[in-house]
Structures are given as structure tokens and as C-alpha cells.
Tab-separated table of C-alpha atoms in Angstrom:
chain	number	residue	atom	x	y	z
A	104	UNK	CA	0.000	0.000	0.000
A	105	UNK	CA	1.103	3.582	-0.529
A	106	UNK	CA	3.254	5.000	2.205
A	107	UNK	CA	4.905	8.325	2.851
A	108	UNK	CA	8.604	8.050	3.518
A	109	UNK	CA	10.155	10.704	5.711
A	110	UNK	CA	13.704	11.855	5.378
A	111	UNK	CA	15.881	12.072	7.380
A	112	UNK	CA	15.035	9.344	9.879
A	113	UNK	CA	16.620	11.385	12.648
A	114	UNK	CA	17.654	15.018	12.932
A	115	UNK	CA	19.494	16.791	15.723
A	116	UNK	CA	19.775	20.582	15.792
A	117	UNK	CA	20.509	23.422	18.180
A	118	UNK	CA	17.731	25.526	19.614
A	119	UNK	CA	17.008	28.481	17.355
A	120	UNK	CA	17.959	26.678	14.160
A	121	UNK	CA	15.470	25.673	11.490
A	122	UNK	CA	14.481	22.036	10.999
A	123	UNK	CA	13.461	20.654	7.622
A	124	UNK	CA	11.864	17.263	7.163
A	125	UNK	CA	10.867	15.735	3.862
A	126	UNK	CA	8.216	13.267	2.837
A	127	UNK	CA	7.901	11.360	-0.420
A	128	UNK	CA	4.946	9.296	-1.533
A	129	UNK	CA	4.103	7.046	-4.423
A	130	UNK	CA	0.677	7.708	-5.925
A	131	UNK	CA	-1.725	10.601	-6.483
A	132	UNK	CA	-3.172	12.011	-3.288
A	133	UNK	CA	-6.169	13.972	-2.111
A	134	UNK	CA	-4.295	15.634	0.701
A	135	UNK	CA	-1.193	15.303	2.824
A	136	UNK	CA	-1.059	15.846	6.557
A	137	UNK	CA	1.730	16.265	9.077
A	138	UNK	CA	1.495	15.000	12.630
A	139	UNK	CA	3.693	15.225	15.675
A	140	UNK	CA	4.160	12.588	18.370
A	141	UNK	CA	5.864	13.135	21.675
A	142	UNK	CA	7.432	10.063	23.216
A	143	UNK	CA	4.791	7.754	24.664
A	144	UNK	CA	1.899	9.942	23.562
A	145	UNK	CA	-0.696	10.030	20.828
A	146	UNK	CA	-0.297	11.904	17.568
A	147	UNK	CA	-1.280	15.522	17.228
A	148	UNK	CA	-2.351	17.014	13.923
A	149	UNK	CA	-0.177	19.902	12.739
A	150	UNK	CA	-1.273	20.864	9.278
A	151	UNK	CA	-3.180	19.594	6.228
A	152	UNK	CA	-2.308	20.590	2.688
A	153	UNK	CA	-4.558	19.708	-0.225
A	154	UNK	CA	-3.286	18.407	-3.537
A	155	UNK	CA	-4.100	21.701	-5.275
A	156	UNK	CA	-2.132	23.746	-2.731
A	157	UNK	CA	1.591	24.398	-2.921
A	158	UNK	CA	2.408	25.990	0.410
A	159	UNK	CA	0.787	26.476	3.768
A	160	UNK	CA	1.824	28.221	6.968
A	161	UNK	CA	0.814	27.794	10.566
A	162	UNK	CA	2.793	29.733	13.159
A	163	UNK	CA	6.405	28.544	12.937
A	164	UNK	CA	5.446	25.744	10.562
A	165	UNK	CA	5.708	25.921	6.808
A	166	UNK	CA	4.628	23.046	4.600
A	167	UNK	CA	5.230	22.757	0.889
A	168	UNK	CA	3.783	20.243	-1.538
A	169	UNK	CA	5.175	19.356	-4.959
A	170	UNK	CA	2.780	16.931	-6.608
A	171	UNK	CA	4.990	16.613	-9.704
A	172	UNK	CA	7.755	15.212	-7.495
A	173	UNK	CA	5.340	13.529	-5.106
A	174	UNK	CA	7.037	15.155	-2.158
A	175	UNK	CA	6.354	17.483	0.729
A	176	UNK	CA	8.517	19.288	3.248
A	177	UNK	CA	7.872	20.503	6.764
A	178	UNK	CA	9.943	23.425	7.975
A	179	UNK	CA	9.997	24.395	11.637
A	180	UNK	CA	11.594	27.787	12.103
A	181	UNK	CA	13.387	29.006	15.229
A	182	UNK	CA	13.170	25.592	16.830
A	183	UNK	CA	12.723	25.130	20.564
A	184	UNK	CA	13.595	22.274	22.880
A	185	UNK	CA	9.853	21.618	23.173
A	186	UNK	CA	9.770	20.798	19.441
A	187	UNK	CA	11.640	17.569	20.212
A	188	UNK	CA	9.326	14.833	18.940
A	189	UNK	CA	8.720	12.490	16.027
A	190	UNK	CA	7.087	13.986	12.964
A	191	UNK	CA	5.009	11.936	10.535
A	192	UNK	CA	3.509	12.652	7.175
A	193	UNK	CA	0.275	10.927	6.212
A	194	UNK	CA	-1.401	10.676	2.855
A	195	UNK	CA	-4.710	9.523	1.514
A	196	UNK	CA	-4.748	8.660	-2.126
A	197	UNK	CA	-7.456	9.274	-4.690
A	198	UNK	CA	-10.250	6.838	-3.956
A	199	UNK	CA	-10.540	7.789	-0.304
A	200	UNK	CA	-8.170	5.234	1.109
A	201	UNK	CA	-7.435	5.558	4.823
A	202	UNK	CA	-4.571	7.762	5.911
A	203	UNK	CA	-1.239	5.980	5.523
A	204	UNK	CA	1.627	7.105	7.730
A	205	UNK	CA	5.342	7.082	7.130
A	206	UNK	CA	7.917	5.926	9.669
A	207	UNK	CA	8.615	9.439	10.823
A	208	UNK	CA	11.533	11.747	11.490
A	209	UNK	CA	12.818	11.909	15.056
A	210	UNK	CA	13.749	15.498	15.786
A	211	UNK	CA	15.949	16.409	18.721
A	212	UNK	CA	16.348	20.079	19.554
A	213	UNK	CA	19.225	20.696	21.921
A	214	UNK	CA	18.977	23.656	24.251
B	533	UNK	CA	-14.906	18.905	24.949
B	534	UNK	CA	-13.071	15.752	25.945
B	535	UNK	CA	-10.629	14.303	23.492
B	536	UNK	CA	-10.462	10.742	22.244
B	537	UNK	CA	-10.401	8.440	25.255
B	538	UNK	CA	-8.694	5.090	25.130
B	539	UNK	CA	-8.543	2.490	27.841
B	540	UNK	CA	-6.788	0.728	29.232
B	541	UNK	CA	-3.584	2.697	28.729
B	542	UNK	CA	-1.532	-0.368	29.536
B	543	UNK	CA	-2.570	-3.993	29.281
B	544	UNK	CA	-0.570	-7.119	30.023
B	545	UNK	CA	-1.765	-10.465	28.751
B	546	UNK	CA	-0.323	-13.959	28.628
B	547	UNK	CA	-0.180	-15.827	25.347
B	548	UNK	CA	-3.574	-17.263	24.467
B	549	UNK	CA	-5.611	-14.721	26.423
B	550	UNK	CA	-7.910	-12.100	24.952
B	551	UNK	CA	-7.274	-8.367	24.809
B	552	UNK	CA	-10.059	-5.796	24.543
B	553	UNK	CA	-9.167	-2.227	23.787
B	554	UNK	CA	-11.761	0.520	24.025
B	555	UNK	CA	-12.026	3.862	22.313
B	556	UNK	CA	-14.523	6.649	22.873
B	557	UNK	CA	-14.328	9.145	20.018
B	558	UNK	CA	-14.674	12.860	20.406
B	559	UNK	CA	-18.225	14.112	20.729
B	560	UNK	CA	-19.826	14.468	17.336
B	561	UNK	CA	-17.296	12.246	15.563
B	562	UNK	CA	-18.744	9.228	13.804
B	563	UNK	CA	-15.555	8.072	12.039
B	564	UNK	CA	-13.149	5.884	14.013
B	565	UNK	CA	-9.799	4.503	12.926
B	566	UNK	CA	-7.513	1.992	14.629
B	567	UNK	CA	-3.767	1.970	14.035
B	568	UNK	CA	-0.952	-0.155	15.439
B	569	UNK	CA	2.533	1.136	16.185
B	570	UNK	CA	5.638	-0.868	16.912
B	571	UNK	CA	8.612	0.788	18.698
B	572	UNK	CA	10.469	3.254	16.470
B	573	UNK	CA	7.970	2.607	13.664
B	574	UNK	CA	5.173	4.538	12.040
B	575	UNK	CA	1.527	3.762	12.392
B	576	UNK	CA	0.009	0.889	10.467
B	577	UNK	CA	-3.643	1.216	9.506
B	578	UNK	CA	-5.859	-1.570	10.777
B	579	UNK	CA	-9.531	-0.712	10.433
B	580	UNK	CA	-11.914	2.158	9.738
B	581	UNK	CA	-15.419	2.158	11.173
B	582	UNK	CA	-18.377	4.453	10.963
B	583	UNK	CA	-21.161	3.949	13.464
B	584	UNK	CA	-22.173	0.284	13.386
B	585	UNK	CA	-20.381	-0.331	10.102
B	586	UNK	CA	-16.917	-1.531	9.186
B	587	UNK	CA	-15.909	0.569	6.190
B	588	UNK	CA	-12.375	-0.707	5.588
B	589	UNK	CA	-10.640	-3.538	7.415
B	590	UNK	CA	-7.890	-4.092	4.878
B	591	UNK	CA	-5.150	-3.616	7.467
B	592	UNK	CA	-6.495	-5.989	10.034
B	593	UNK	CA	-5.318	-9.614	10.230
B	594	UNK	CA	-8.062	-11.978	9.109
B	595	UNK	CA	-7.800	-14.168	12.177
B	596	UNK	CA	-7.996	-13.321	15.850
B	597	UNK	CA	-8.668	-9.604	15.317
B	598	UNK	CA	-12.081	-7.966	15.226
B	599	UNK	CA	-13.458	-4.481	15.662
B	600	UNK	CA	-16.834	-2.960	16.298
B	601	UNK	CA	-18.363	0.460	16.804
B	602	UNK	CA	-21.857	-0.043	18.187
B	603	UNK	CA	-24.635	2.497	18.092
B	604	UNK	CA	-24.174	3.074	21.799
B	605	UNK	CA	-20.827	2.867	23.556
B	606	UNK	CA	-17.182	2.891	22.571
B	607	UNK	CA	-15.446	1.253	19.674
B	608	UNK	CA	-13.797	-2.028	20.648
B	609	UNK	CA	-10.720	-3.656	19.151
B	610	UNK	CA	-10.615	-7.280	20.204
B	611	UNK	CA	-7.625	-9.574	19.880
B	612	UNK	CA	-8.226	-13.218	20.654
B	613	UNK	CA	-5.550	-15.742	21.607
B	614	UNK	CA	-2.843	-13.115	21.749
B	615	UNK	CA	0.715	-13.930	20.715
B	616	UNK	CA	3.945	-12.098	21.529
B	617	UNK	CA	3.914	-10.442	18.117
B	618	UNK	CA	0.729	-8.616	19.087
B	619	UNK	CA	2.703	-6.544	21.594
B	620	UNK	CA	2.434	-2.966	20.359
B	621	UNK	CA	0.779	0.375	20.970
B	622	UNK	CA	-2.726	0.545	19.537
B	623	UNK	CA	-4.016	3.977	18.687
B	624	UNK	CA	-7.542	5.040	18.028
B	625	UNK	CA	-8.389	8.203	16.127
B	626	UNK	CA	-11.681	9.872	15.372
B	627	UNK	CA	-12.756	12.392	12.796
B	628	UNK	CA	-15.910	14.316	11.960
B	629	UNK	CA	-15.445	13.393	8.309
B	630	UNK	CA	-13.702	10.768	6.245
B	631	UNK	CA	-9.961	11.424	5.993
B	632	UNK	CA	-10.083	14.875	7.482
B	633	UNK	CA	-7.902	15.772	10.414
B	634	UNK	CA	-7.588	12.836	12.791
B	635	UNK	CA	-7.790	13.287	16.544
B	636	UNK	CA	-5.797	10.611	18.340
B	637	UNK	CA	-6.128	9.062	21.734
B	638	UNK	CA	-3.084	8.421	23.919
B	639	UNK	CA	-2.985	4.792	22.898
B	640	UNK	CA	-3.259	1.411	24.584
B	641	UNK	CA	0.015	-0.385	25.094
B	642	UNK	CA	-0.382	-4.143	24.949
B	643	UNK	CA	2.336	-6.397	26.285
B	644	UNK	CA	2.022	-10.121	25.707
B	645	UNK	CA	4.121	-12.257	28.023
């Protein structure tokens, strides 16, 4: 089944730096979502971008979508220690399949 | 407005026993999804239900696993005759619409001894 693949698998940065995570997928999608998961907790929705959108912002988050390359990126600006978490992209393909999650990027922000 | 409630948060079972995991969706949400997560892995889709109906169970093993979402009460994920490989975190999510934003519970962590 289709699956988003995040890259890198792990990322370690200093507080204040920007963090960029990428997601690639295989087939045409309706929308792409990004979620965050703190260790031992449930996932929290961050942002949804539709297939006809190219960029979306929410606070310190910026998401881009390139449907020609079947890829998306999540940028977190001015990172904080509290941003330390795993970040997952999730896609649902045309035909209303359930959301399929990638394996995630583990972000560590060092104070 | 309470979030998605899952219980138990932790469950220990011996091989061959049954595990029942419960999920109460957010108020007003009729779409429920169950996912399984292994350590350091992403979430694997199991089943999608909409009040009293199973819409998609393509991710659920054909044997030993079943799910329901009755008209009244929580959604239940039932695992019969558990094996060690069933040890995982099971997450429930609800949504007001199909494939919109998902609201997740904190998960039920099953350990099979």
C-alpha cells in the first residue's frame, strides 16, 4: 500500500535553528497531513495541505507540496527544545483510502 | 470537549488470552480509525469504522482480530488468543469526516508475556 517516507530518519539541531523534514509518496493524493508525536503519547495534527495547494503556513510551521515530485517538506523555524518529537507525514490517495503514515523523522532540539 | 479516550492505557496479557481495547471518540465524531505502532515505527492502519459499520478492514489480520463500533458505547478492538507479536501500541483516532484531520487518543500499550 502507498506510504509516505520521511527523510531524514533522525535530525538533531541546536535551539534556534530551522528544521526541515521531507516526505515522499508514491501515488496521487487527495491531501497530505503532518502530525507530531511526543514520546509515549498520541499523535497531534499539525497541518493539512490539499493536492491543489503548494504551500501552507501555521505559526512557525511551513509546509510545501510538490505533486509533480510527489514530495512534501515541513519546515519548523526558530526551533525550541519543546519541538523535540517524532514527525510523521500521512497521505490519503485518490479513492478515499485511509490515511497511511510514514515511519517518521525523530527530531531532537538541543537547548 | 473531551478528546479521544482510550482504555486501558496499559494492558498485560499472557499468550492465548484475549485483549479488549476501548475507544470513545470525540463528541460528534462518527468516524473511528484503529492503528498499530511498533517501537520506532510509524503507524500501520488496521480498520476504519463508521457507526455500526466496518468501512475498511484491509489492514487488520483476518484471524484473531475484530473491531466494532456499536450504536451506543465505545469502539472495541478485540484480539483473541494473543501472541507475543501482538505486543504494540494501539491507537484510536476519530474524525468528523472521512480522511479529514484525525484526533488521536493516547494509545493502549499491549504487552504479551
